[in-house]
Amino acid sequence: MNITFSSRELRDLVVAWLALGLAFAIFFAGGGQRAIGLLLSGTFGLALLVSLLTAGVAFLFHEVAHKVVAVRFGQVAEFRADYGMLGIAVMSALIGFIFAAPGAVHHRGMLTKREHGLIALAGPAMNLVLVVAFVPIFVAGVALNSGLVELVGARGLVINAFLAAFNMLPFASLDGRTVKAWSTPVFAGMFAVSALLTVVLLLFVGF
């Protein structure tokens, strides 16, 4: 399997990563006015870095996972950023909430319903893998009494669990609809695990 990225795809991935990092940094700051306060105090750069390493990575790996599985099934697959929706993500964060739909992996070729389902499942599954990856970061932050490392770990845990659960909703163009069309048991199991994990992490780790 040969995974390659065109220059346009790499550009779109980087732009989506940066835009989402910015949007989530503003959102976590509490909106535009508070983000300006962080900017004036010189701490917004750190907030942006945390968001790039958590929300940005969560979205980036989610989309790349879709691409990898699509290519595994012989598809021509590339990520395309939705620049309009990225703009909406930043604008919504400025007024205190966030709506993020950075783009999607587009692929072409003949696929079975099972292959469609597995491609869709790959994104949320990658987010659950990232939950596991952020566990030692969070534990290290607590053990070392490092608020910054603990924050990166906590946000990485909650954001990835939430993205997995949200994307498994069986509506519109979300991954859950495609997975459910292939296998209701797989859909139900994946959604239950990710939703339960999100609730547990919100209760015990916080947002």
Short mmCIF file of C-alpha atoms in Angstrom, two decimals:
data_model
loop_
_atom_site.label_atom_id
_atom_site.label_comp_id
_atom_site.label_asym_id
_atom_site.label_seq_id
_atom_site.Cartn_x
_atom_site.Cartn_y
_atom_site.Cartn_z
CA MET A 1 0.00 0.00 0.00
CA ASN A 2 1.49 3.30 -1.12
CA ILE A 3 0.19 6.35 0.75
CA THR A 4 1.08 9.61 -0.97
CA PHE A 5 -0.06 13.18 -0.44
CA SER A 6 -0.31 15.75 -3.22
CA SER A 7 0.94 19.28 -2.62
CA ARG A 8 -2.64 20.56 -2.60
CA GLU A 9 -3.69 17.93 -0.07
CA LEU A 10 -0.76 18.74 2.22
CA ARG A 11 -1.63 22.44 1.98
CA ASP A 12 -5.27 21.73 2.84
CA LEU A 13 -4.29 19.55 5.80
CA VAL A 14 -1.94 22.20 7.18
CA VAL A 15 -4.47 25.00 6.69
CA ALA A 16 -7.22 22.94 8.36
CA TRP A 17 -4.90 22.06 11.26
CA LEU A 18 -3.91 25.71 11.82
CA ALA A 19 -7.44 27.07 11.42
CA LEU A 20 -8.91 24.52 13.82
CA GLY A 21 -6.11 25.15 16.30
CA LEU A 22 -6.90 28.86 16.17
CA ALA A 23 -10.65 28.30 16.46
CA PHE A 24 -10.33 26.00 19.47
CA ALA A 25 -7.80 28.30 21.16
CA ILE A 26 -10.30 31.16 20.90
CA PHE A 27 -13.15 28.89 22.04
CA PHE A 28 -11.27 27.59 25.07
CA ALA A 29 -10.27 31.15 25.96
CA GLY A 30 -13.98 31.96 26.22
CA GLY A 31 -14.55 33.85 22.99
CA GLY A 32 -13.05 36.76 21.11
CA GLN A 33 -12.74 39.32 23.91
CA ARG A 34 -11.00 36.92 26.29
CA ALA A 35 -8.77 35.68 23.46
CA ILE A 36 -7.71 39.29 22.86
CA GLY A 37 -6.90 39.51 26.57
CA LEU A 38 -4.65 36.47 26.26
CA LEU A 39 -3.06 37.97 23.17
CA LEU A 40 -2.31 41.22 24.99
CA SER A 41 -0.89 39.33 27.96
CA GLY A 42 1.38 37.30 25.69
CA THR A 43 -0.15 33.93 26.60
CA PHE A 44 -2.30 33.32 23.52
CA GLY A 45 0.60 31.61 21.74
CA LEU A 46 0.65 28.95 24.43
CA ALA A 47 -3.13 28.51 24.20
CA LEU A 48 -2.79 28.12 20.43
CA LEU A 49 -0.06 25.50 20.84
CA VAL A 50 -2.23 23.48 23.23
CA SER A 51 -5.12 23.55 20.76
CA LEU A 52 -2.89 22.57 17.82
CA LEU A 53 -1.59 19.58 19.82
CA THR A 54 -5.05 18.45 20.91
CA ALA A 55 -8.00 19.52 18.76
CA GLY A 56 -5.81 20.06 15.69
CA VAL A 57 -4.18 16.65 15.97
CA ALA A 58 -7.54 14.98 16.66
CA PHE A 59 -9.06 16.32 13.43
CA LEU A 60 -5.91 15.76 11.39
CA PHE A 61 -5.46 12.11 12.36
CA HIS A 62 -9.19 11.47 11.97
CA GLU A 63 -9.09 12.54 8.32
CA VAL A 64 -5.80 10.81 7.53
CA ALA A 65 -7.25 7.56 8.93
CA HIS A 66 -10.13 7.81 6.44
CA LYS A 67 -7.60 8.28 3.63
CA VAL A 68 -5.37 5.38 4.67
CA VAL A 69 -8.23 2.87 4.78
CA ALA A 70 -9.70 4.18 1.51
CA VAL A 71 -6.33 3.72 -0.22
CA ARG A 72 -6.08 0.26 1.36
CA PHE A 73 -9.26 -0.60 -0.57
CA GLY A 74 -7.82 0.66 -3.83
CA GLN A 75 -9.42 4.11 -3.83
CA VAL A 76 -7.99 7.34 -5.12
CA ALA A 77 -8.46 9.40 -1.96
CA GLU A 78 -7.50 12.94 -0.96
CA PHE A 79 -8.44 15.34 1.80
CA ARG A 80 -10.00 18.62 0.74
CA ALA A 81 -10.40 21.44 3.21
CA ASP A 82 -13.64 23.40 3.25
CA TYR A 83 -12.30 26.94 3.57
CA GLY A 84 -15.75 28.41 4.09
CA MET A 85 -16.46 26.07 7.01
CA LEU A 86 -13.02 26.72 8.48
CA GLY A 87 -13.88 30.42 8.42
CA ILE A 88 -17.17 29.66 10.18
CA ALA A 89 -15.28 27.67 12.83
CA VAL A 90 -13.10 30.69 13.65
CA MET A 91 -16.02 33.14 13.53
CA SER A 92 -18.22 30.96 15.75
CA ALA A 93 -15.37 30.66 18.28
CA LEU A 94 -15.13 34.45 18.40
CA ILE A 95 -18.71 34.66 19.70
CA GLY A 96 -18.28 31.88 22.25
CA PHE A 97 -19.24 28.58 20.63
CA ILE A 98 -17.69 26.40 17.98
CA PHE A 99 -18.93 24.65 14.86
CA ALA A 100 -16.14 22.78 13.12
CA ALA A 101 -16.42 20.94 9.81
CA PRO A 102 -12.93 21.30 8.35
CA GLY A 103 -13.45 19.28 5.18
CA ALA A 104 -13.47 15.64 4.16
CA VAL A 105 -11.57 12.87 2.44
CA HIS A 106 -12.99 12.41 -1.05
CA HIS A 107 -12.45 9.08 -2.76
CA ARG A 108 -13.53 7.41 -5.95
CA GLY A 109 -13.71 3.84 -7.11
CA MET A 110 -15.95 0.81 -6.66
CA LEU A 111 -16.62 -0.14 -3.06
CA THR A 112 -18.77 -2.64 -1.21
CA LYS A 113 -21.03 -1.52 1.63
CA ARG A 114 -18.58 -3.13 4.08
CA GLU A 115 -15.64 -1.18 2.62
CA HIS A 116 -17.63 2.06 2.80
CA GLY A 117 -18.41 1.26 6.42
CA LEU A 118 -14.80 0.51 7.34
CA ILE A 119 -13.56 3.72 5.72
CA ALA A 120 -16.12 5.69 7.74
CA LEU A 121 -15.27 3.78 10.92
CA ALA A 122 -11.56 4.53 10.58
CA GLY A 123 -11.88 8.18 11.66
CA PRO A 124 -13.69 7.62 14.98
CA ALA A 125 -11.54 4.54 15.64
CA MET A 126 -8.41 6.67 15.24
CA ASN A 127 -9.80 9.15 17.77
CA LEU A 128 -10.19 6.30 20.27
CA VAL A 129 -6.59 5.27 19.60
CA LEU A 130 -5.58 8.86 20.34
CA VAL A 131 -7.50 8.72 23.62
CA VAL A 132 -5.17 5.89 24.63
CA ALA A 133 -2.16 7.88 23.41
CA PHE A 134 -3.08 10.89 25.56
CA VAL A 135 -3.48 8.84 28.75
CA PRO A 136 0.27 8.76 29.59
CA ILE A 137 0.52 12.49 28.82
CA PHE A 138 -2.25 13.25 31.29
CA VAL A 139 -0.79 10.90 33.91
CA ALA A 140 2.66 12.46 33.47
CA GLY A 141 1.19 15.93 33.92
CA VAL A 142 -0.48 14.90 37.17
CA ALA A 143 2.61 13.03 38.42
CA LEU A 144 4.96 15.91 37.60
CA ASN A 145 2.51 18.52 38.87
CA SER A 146 2.76 20.23 35.47
CA GLY A 147 -0.41 22.16 34.73
CA LEU A 148 0.53 22.56 31.05
CA VAL A 149 1.21 18.86 30.42
CA GLU A 150 -1.89 17.89 32.38
CA LEU A 151 -3.96 20.34 30.31
CA VAL A 152 -2.67 18.90 27.02
CA GLY A 153 -3.44 15.39 28.26
CA ALA A 154 -6.91 16.28 29.55
CA ARG A 155 -7.93 18.14 26.41
CA GLY A 156 -6.53 15.40 24.20
CA LEU A 157 -8.54 12.77 26.07
CA VAL A 158 -11.86 14.60 26.08
CA ILE A 159 -11.69 16.07 22.57
CA ASN A 160 -10.83 12.75 20.93
CA ALA A 161 -13.52 10.85 22.84
CA PHE A 162 -16.08 13.52 21.97
CA LEU A 163 -15.10 13.54 18.28
CA ALA A 164 -15.43 9.76 18.13
CA ALA A 165 -18.90 9.90 19.70
CA PHE A 166 -20.08 12.90 17.67
CA ASN A 167 -18.93 11.46 14.35
CA MET A 168 -20.69 8.17 15.13
CA LEU A 169 -24.09 9.89 15.21
CA PRO A 170 -26.14 8.31 12.38
CA PHE A 171 -27.17 11.59 10.77
CA ALA A 172 -26.41 13.64 7.65
CA SER A 173 -22.87 13.09 6.36
CA LEU A 174 -21.43 11.92 9.70
CA ASP A 175 -19.50 8.66 9.80
CA GLY A 176 -22.10 6.91 11.95
CA ARG A 177 -24.68 6.94 9.18
CA THR A 178 -22.37 5.08 6.81
CA VAL A 179 -21.25 2.62 9.50
CA LYS A 180 -24.87 1.90 10.49
CA ALA A 181 -25.82 1.29 6.84
CA TRP A 182 -23.14 -1.40 6.77
CA SER A 183 -23.51 -2.97 10.23
CA THR A 184 -25.92 -1.97 13.00
CA PRO A 185 -24.05 -4.03 15.66
CA VAL A 186 -20.70 -2.39 14.80
CA PHE A 187 -22.36 1.03 14.83
CA ALA A 188 -24.09 0.40 18.16
CA GLY A 189 -20.95 -0.94 19.81
CA MET A 190 -18.71 1.86 18.58
CA PHE A 191 -21.19 4.58 19.46
CA ALA A 192 -21.86 3.14 22.93
CA VAL A 193 -18.14 2.88 23.76
CA SER A 194 -17.26 6.36 22.52
CA ALA A 195 -20.30 8.03 24.13
CA LEU A 196 -19.72 6.31 27.48
CA LEU A 197 -16.03 7.19 27.35
CA THR A 198 -16.87 10.83 26.66
CA VAL A 199 -19.22 11.03 29.65
CA VAL A 200 -16.72 9.34 31.98
CA LEU A 201 -13.88 11.62 30.89
CA LEU A 202 -16.01 14.75 31.23
CA LEU A 203 -16.94 13.70 34.78
CA PHE A 204 -13.47 12.71 35.95
CA VAL A 205 -11.09 14.78 33.81
CA GLY A 206 -13.17 17.83 32.87
CA PHE A 207 -13.09 19.99 29.78
#
